[in-house]
Amino acid sequence: MAVAARLRSAGARLVVGPAAMAVGRGGGGEGRWMGTATAEAAAGIARWEPMGAREYYDYRRAIYGDITHKAILVDAAGTLLAPTEPMAQVYRTIGEKYGVNYSEDEILMRYRRAYAQPWGRSRLRYVDDGRPFWQHIVSSSTGCSDLQYFEELYQYYTTAKAWQLCDPDAKYVFEALRKAGVKTAVVSNFDTRLRPLLQALNCDHWFDAVAVSAEVAAEKPNPTIFLKACEFLGVKPEEAVHIGDDRRNDLWGARDAGCDAWLWGSDVYSFKEVAERIGVKV
């Protein structure tokens, strides 16, 4: 794990000003991307600067040599899947018959605030079906604690109607990857609805394994969930590359586990591009 931690650190360089010891790493003990460089320099605050891709891969190559990617790990929500409609719109539309009168902007603001707060009932947010956590999020977002309303929302997000694939060509890419012998897995902070959801979207057979936080008892950026996925696939962490849309959870979490990691929407924009980067023609 020491090597993996150094690899993650290689992806971001900490720049420290005079006041850094007092400020620390920000609220909650997490590294944060803080404001502009000018403002930070003036205040003497620590900030994270992304290391260049070439510098990172030179560092990685020095540890592992020229590694061939034998497996691809993929984040679910935000990378593989996306909601078909904005969350706040769904919460409001379904909630109207239950007395929800907040605007979509208000619901979104309250949702973000509730989701960002520490979840104190258990170590993990997603335990089994995740109902206690999601009940808290729904009631905090809408002001409505009606259990019938919650169940309608909860069941809606279990169906294919609520989700769509982020990349319309994903089917052909994953078929080509598996034909080329590349192993694939979904790695997601999700409750136990993920497996039936993948089945409903008819994409479960694209993957050799699924590592769900509710099942492995670890949530990204905890490296355990990435290590579990590699264990399921029978590959070493350094032989896998993880694709996800969240810098902290996906990029840094995967690197902490010793995996390579590419940021969806920044390093790569399609699964075809992912396949081409590891030498698989689609």
Short mmCIF file of C-alpha atoms in Angstrom, two decimals:
data_model
loop_
_atom_site.label_atom_id
_atom_site.label_comp_id
_atom_site.label_asym_id
_atom_site.label_seq_id
_atom_site.Cartn_x
_atom_site.Cartn_y
_atom_site.Cartn_z
CA MET A 1 0.00 0.00 0.00
CA ALA A 2 2.96 2.34 0.50
CA VAL A 3 3.77 2.20 -3.22
CA ALA A 4 0.13 2.77 -4.12
CA ALA A 5 -0.08 5.78 -1.82
CA ARG A 6 3.00 7.28 -3.47
CA LEU A 7 1.40 6.76 -6.85
CA ARG A 8 -1.73 8.63 -5.79
CA SER A 9 0.42 11.41 -4.42
CA ALA A 10 2.24 11.53 -7.74
CA GLY A 11 -1.02 12.62 -9.33
CA ALA A 12 -1.19 15.80 -7.25
CA ARG A 13 1.47 18.01 -5.78
CA LEU A 14 0.79 19.89 -2.54
CA VAL A 15 1.87 23.52 -2.64
CA VAL A 16 2.17 24.93 0.86
CA GLY A 17 2.09 28.58 1.92
CA PRO A 18 3.00 30.05 5.30
CA ALA A 19 -0.44 29.49 6.78
CA ALA A 20 -0.72 25.87 5.64
CA MET A 21 -0.05 24.38 9.05
CA ALA A 22 -2.96 26.30 10.48
CA VAL A 23 -5.33 25.66 7.60
CA GLY A 24 -4.55 21.97 7.05
CA ARG A 25 -6.31 20.10 4.23
CA GLY A 26 -9.75 21.66 4.49
CA GLY A 27 -12.98 20.61 6.18
CA GLY A 28 -13.46 16.93 6.88
CA GLY A 29 -9.79 16.13 6.40
CA GLU A 30 -10.13 15.90 2.60
CA GLY A 31 -7.84 17.44 0.00
CA ARG A 32 -9.85 20.16 -1.74
CA TRP A 33 -9.41 22.24 -4.87
CA MET A 34 -9.43 25.73 -3.36
CA GLY A 35 -10.14 28.91 -5.35
CA THR A 36 -7.62 30.54 -7.63
CA ALA A 37 -3.87 30.31 -7.40
CA THR A 38 -3.60 34.07 -6.85
CA ALA A 39 -6.03 34.11 -3.94
CA GLU A 40 -4.40 31.09 -2.36
CA ALA A 41 -0.91 32.45 -2.71
CA ALA A 42 -1.97 35.72 -1.11
CA ALA A 43 -3.58 33.90 1.79
CA GLY A 44 -0.72 31.42 2.16
CA ILE A 45 -3.12 28.46 1.90
CA ALA A 46 -2.17 24.94 0.83
CA ARG A 47 -3.55 23.95 -2.54
CA TRP A 48 -3.42 20.92 -4.82
CA GLU A 49 -1.92 21.24 -8.27
CA PRO A 50 -2.41 18.44 -10.80
CA MET A 51 0.81 16.83 -11.95
CA GLY A 52 1.26 16.56 -15.69
CA ALA A 53 0.29 13.27 -17.31
CA ARG A 54 3.81 12.62 -18.59
CA GLU A 55 5.31 13.21 -15.16
CA TYR A 56 2.79 10.88 -13.54
CA TYR A 57 3.35 8.07 -16.04
CA ASP A 58 7.12 8.42 -15.83
CA TYR A 59 6.76 7.94 -12.08
CA ARG A 60 4.44 4.97 -12.56
CA ARG A 61 6.76 3.38 -15.10
CA ALA A 62 9.67 3.73 -12.69
CA ILE A 63 7.76 1.58 -10.17
CA TYR A 64 6.02 -0.99 -12.38
CA GLY A 65 7.84 -0.83 -15.71
CA ASP A 66 5.84 -0.97 -18.94
CA ILE A 67 2.57 -2.51 -17.73
CA THR A 68 -0.02 -3.84 -20.15
CA HIS A 69 -3.58 -3.11 -19.07
CA LYS A 70 -5.31 -6.45 -18.70
CA ALA A 71 -8.49 -5.12 -17.07
CA ILE A 72 -10.79 -2.10 -17.18
CA LEU A 73 -12.73 -0.98 -14.10
CA VAL A 74 -15.67 1.34 -14.71
CA ASP A 75 -17.61 3.65 -12.41
CA ALA A 76 -21.40 3.33 -12.69
CA ALA A 77 -23.33 6.60 -12.16
CA GLY A 78 -21.76 9.45 -14.11
CA THR A 79 -19.52 7.25 -16.28
CA LEU A 80 -21.37 4.17 -17.46
CA LEU A 81 -24.86 5.41 -16.59
CA ALA A 82 -26.64 8.76 -16.33
CA PRO A 83 -30.18 9.68 -15.20
CA THR A 84 -32.60 10.19 -18.08
CA GLU A 85 -34.05 13.27 -16.34
CA PRO A 86 -32.58 15.74 -13.84
CA MET A 87 -32.91 14.46 -10.28
CA ALA A 88 -34.64 17.61 -9.00
CA GLN A 89 -37.20 17.41 -11.79
CA VAL A 90 -38.07 13.81 -10.89
CA TYR A 91 -38.27 14.56 -7.16
CA ARG A 92 -40.60 17.49 -7.83
CA THR A 93 -42.80 15.82 -10.47
CA ILE A 94 -43.43 12.69 -8.39
CA GLY A 95 -43.64 14.75 -5.21
CA GLU A 96 -46.37 17.14 -6.36
CA LYS A 97 -49.13 14.66 -5.44
CA TYR A 98 -47.55 14.27 -2.00
CA GLY A 99 -47.48 17.98 -1.26
CA VAL A 100 -43.92 18.81 -2.32
CA ASN A 101 -43.89 22.47 -3.35
CA TYR A 102 -40.19 23.32 -3.47
CA SER A 103 -38.83 24.48 -6.81
CA GLU A 104 -36.32 22.32 -8.67
CA ASP A 105 -33.55 24.76 -7.74
CA GLU A 106 -34.48 24.50 -4.05
CA ILE A 107 -34.60 20.70 -4.20
CA LEU A 108 -31.20 20.57 -5.90
CA MET A 109 -29.65 22.92 -3.33
CA ARG A 110 -31.09 20.95 -0.41
CA TYR A 111 -30.05 17.63 -2.00
CA ARG A 112 -26.45 18.76 -2.40
CA ARG A 113 -26.36 20.04 1.16
CA ALA A 114 -27.79 16.79 2.57
CA TYR A 115 -25.54 14.58 0.45
CA ALA A 116 -22.43 16.49 1.52
CA GLN A 117 -23.12 16.02 5.23
CA PRO A 118 -21.46 13.13 7.10
CA TRP A 119 -23.74 10.11 7.42
CA GLY A 120 -23.70 9.27 11.10
CA ARG A 121 -25.94 6.19 11.30
CA SER A 122 -23.32 3.78 10.01
CA ARG A 123 -19.79 3.69 8.62
CA LEU A 124 -21.17 3.37 5.09
CA ARG A 125 -23.95 5.27 3.34
CA TYR A 126 -24.98 2.32 1.21
CA VAL A 127 -25.73 -0.63 3.47
CA ASP A 128 -27.75 -3.39 1.77
CA ASP A 129 -30.56 -1.64 -0.14
CA GLY A 130 -29.55 1.80 1.16
CA ARG A 131 -33.06 2.73 2.23
CA PRO A 132 -32.22 4.57 5.49
CA PHE A 133 -29.70 6.78 3.71
CA TRP A 134 -31.99 7.54 0.78
CA GLN A 135 -34.95 8.22 3.04
CA HIS A 136 -32.83 10.87 4.75
CA ILE A 137 -31.77 12.37 1.40
CA VAL A 138 -35.32 12.48 0.00
CA SER A 139 -36.89 14.01 3.12
CA SER A 140 -34.04 16.53 3.45
CA SER A 141 -34.31 17.50 -0.22
CA THR A 142 -38.07 17.88 -0.40
CA GLY A 143 -39.32 18.34 3.16
CA CYS A 144 -41.59 15.34 2.61
CA SER A 145 -41.27 12.25 4.83
CA ASP A 146 -44.22 10.36 3.32
CA LEU A 147 -43.06 6.74 3.02
CA GLN A 148 -45.28 6.15 -0.02
CA TYR A 149 -43.58 9.05 -1.80
CA PHE A 150 -40.16 7.66 -0.89
CA GLU A 151 -41.03 4.18 -2.15
CA GLU A 152 -42.28 5.54 -5.46
CA LEU A 153 -39.03 7.44 -5.96
CA TYR A 154 -36.91 4.53 -4.76
CA GLN A 155 -38.56 2.07 -7.14
CA TYR A 156 -38.37 4.52 -10.05
CA TYR A 157 -34.58 4.60 -9.79
CA THR A 158 -34.48 0.81 -9.98
CA THR A 159 -35.94 0.80 -13.50
CA ALA A 160 -34.41 1.25 -16.94
CA LYS A 161 -36.75 4.22 -17.44
CA ALA A 162 -34.69 6.26 -14.97
CA TRP A 163 -31.27 5.58 -16.50
CA GLN A 164 -29.47 5.67 -19.82
CA LEU A 165 -25.99 4.77 -21.03
CA CYS A 166 -23.55 7.68 -21.11
CA ASP A 167 -21.91 6.31 -24.26
CA PRO A 168 -24.28 4.96 -26.95
CA ASP A 169 -21.43 2.89 -28.44
CA ALA A 170 -20.57 1.20 -25.14
CA LYS A 171 -22.09 -2.14 -26.18
CA TYR A 172 -19.78 -2.57 -29.17
CA VAL A 173 -16.73 -1.42 -27.24
CA PHE A 174 -17.22 -3.81 -24.33
CA GLU A 175 -17.88 -6.67 -26.74
CA ALA A 176 -14.58 -5.86 -28.48
CA LEU A 177 -12.74 -5.60 -25.16
CA ARG A 178 -13.95 -8.99 -23.96
CA LYS A 179 -13.20 -10.55 -27.35
CA ALA A 180 -9.64 -9.20 -27.02
CA GLY A 181 -9.32 -10.88 -23.62
CA VAL A 182 -9.53 -7.69 -21.54
CA LYS A 183 -11.38 -8.29 -18.27
CA THR A 184 -14.00 -5.78 -17.18
CA ALA A 185 -15.71 -4.83 -13.94
CA VAL A 186 -18.04 -2.17 -12.58
CA VAL A 187 -16.75 -0.49 -9.41
CA SER A 188 -19.43 1.65 -7.81
CA ASN A 189 -20.60 3.34 -4.63
CA PHE A 190 -24.13 2.00 -4.90
CA ASP A 191 -26.67 -0.03 -2.99
CA THR A 192 -27.84 -3.52 -3.91
CA ARG A 193 -30.10 -2.17 -6.67
CA LEU A 194 -27.12 -1.90 -9.02
CA ARG A 195 -27.08 -5.51 -10.21
CA PRO A 196 -30.79 -5.65 -11.14
CA LEU A 197 -30.42 -2.21 -12.74
CA LEU A 198 -27.58 -3.42 -14.97
CA GLN A 199 -29.76 -6.38 -15.91
CA ALA A 200 -32.70 -4.08 -16.71
CA LEU A 201 -30.43 -2.04 -18.99
CA ASN A 202 -29.18 -5.28 -20.60
CA CYS A 203 -25.53 -4.47 -19.96
CA ASP A 204 -24.74 -6.81 -17.06
CA HIS A 205 -23.21 -9.37 -19.45
CA TRP A 206 -20.59 -6.84 -20.56
CA PHE A 207 -18.77 -7.29 -17.25
CA ASP A 208 -16.90 -10.15 -15.65
CA ALA A 209 -17.45 -8.78 -12.15
CA VAL A 210 -19.29 -6.09 -10.19
CA ALA A 211 -17.81 -4.54 -7.04
CA VAL A 212 -20.62 -2.71 -5.23
CA SER A 213 -19.83 -0.76 -2.07
CA ALA A 214 -22.91 -2.15 -0.31
CA GLU A 215 -21.64 -5.69 -0.91
CA VAL A 216 -17.90 -5.29 -0.26
CA ALA A 217 -18.39 -2.93 2.74
CA ALA A 218 -16.10 -0.24 1.35
CA GLU A 219 -16.86 2.97 -0.51
CA LYS A 220 -14.62 4.85 -2.91
CA PRO A 221 -12.11 6.42 -2.41
CA ASN A 222 -11.28 3.54 -0.04
CA PRO A 223 -8.82 1.44 -2.08
CA THR A 224 -10.42 -1.76 -0.74
CA ILE A 225 -13.23 -1.64 -3.30
CA PHE A 226 -10.72 -1.42 -6.18
CA LEU A 227 -8.61 -4.22 -4.72
CA LYS A 228 -11.74 -6.37 -4.42
CA ALA A 229 -12.57 -5.76 -8.08
CA CYS A 230 -9.05 -6.80 -9.11
CA GLU A 231 -9.35 -9.88 -6.91
CA PHE A 232 -12.66 -10.78 -8.58
CA LEU A 233 -11.02 -10.45 -12.00
CA GLY A 234 -7.83 -12.26 -11.04
CA VAL A 235 -5.50 -9.41 -12.02
CA LYS A 236 -2.91 -7.36 -10.16
CA PRO A 237 -3.98 -3.77 -9.36
CA GLU A 238 -1.22 -2.35 -11.56
CA GLU A 239 -2.65 -4.30 -14.50
CA ALA A 240 -6.01 -2.51 -14.24
CA VAL A 241 -7.11 0.96 -15.27
CA HIS A 242 -10.17 2.55 -13.66
CA ILE A 243 -12.44 4.98 -15.52
CA GLY A 244 -14.57 7.36 -13.46
CA ASP A 245 -15.86 10.92 -13.32
CA ASP A 246 -14.88 11.91 -9.77
CA ARG A 247 -11.32 13.08 -9.13
CA ARG A 248 -11.25 12.15 -5.46
CA ASN A 249 -13.28 8.94 -5.48
CA ASP A 250 -12.22 7.51 -8.82
CA LEU A 251 -8.83 8.97 -9.74
CA TRP A 252 -7.19 9.18 -6.33
CA GLY A 253 -8.99 6.14 -4.91
CA ALA A 254 -7.87 3.90 -7.76
CA ARG A 255 -4.31 5.19 -7.58
CA ASP A 256 -4.24 4.51 -3.85
CA ALA A 257 -5.00 0.88 -4.72
CA GLY A 258 -2.14 0.79 -7.25
CA CYS A 259 -4.38 0.92 -10.33
CA ASP A 260 -3.97 3.30 -13.22
CA ALA A 261 -6.87 5.76 -13.50
CA TRP A 262 -8.34 8.02 -16.18
CA LEU A 263 -10.89 10.75 -15.54
CA TRP A 264 -14.04 10.46 -17.64
CA GLY A 265 -14.75 13.72 -19.46
CA SER A 266 -11.15 14.89 -19.07
CA ASP A 267 -8.62 12.15 -19.83
CA VAL A 268 -11.06 10.12 -21.94
CA TYR A 269 -14.42 11.00 -23.49
CA SER A 270 -15.70 7.66 -24.79
CA PHE A 271 -15.19 3.95 -24.21
CA LYS A 272 -13.86 3.65 -27.75
CA GLU A 273 -11.07 6.02 -26.73
CA VAL A 274 -10.44 3.87 -23.64
CA ALA A 275 -10.15 0.75 -25.80
CA GLU A 276 -7.80 2.45 -28.26
CA ARG A 277 -5.56 3.67 -25.44
CA ILE A 278 -4.98 0.08 -24.31
CA GLY A 279 -4.47 -1.15 -27.87
CA VAL A 280 -7.86 -2.70 -28.66
CA LYS A 281 -9.37 -1.85 -32.03
CA VAL A 282 -13.15 -1.36 -32.07
#
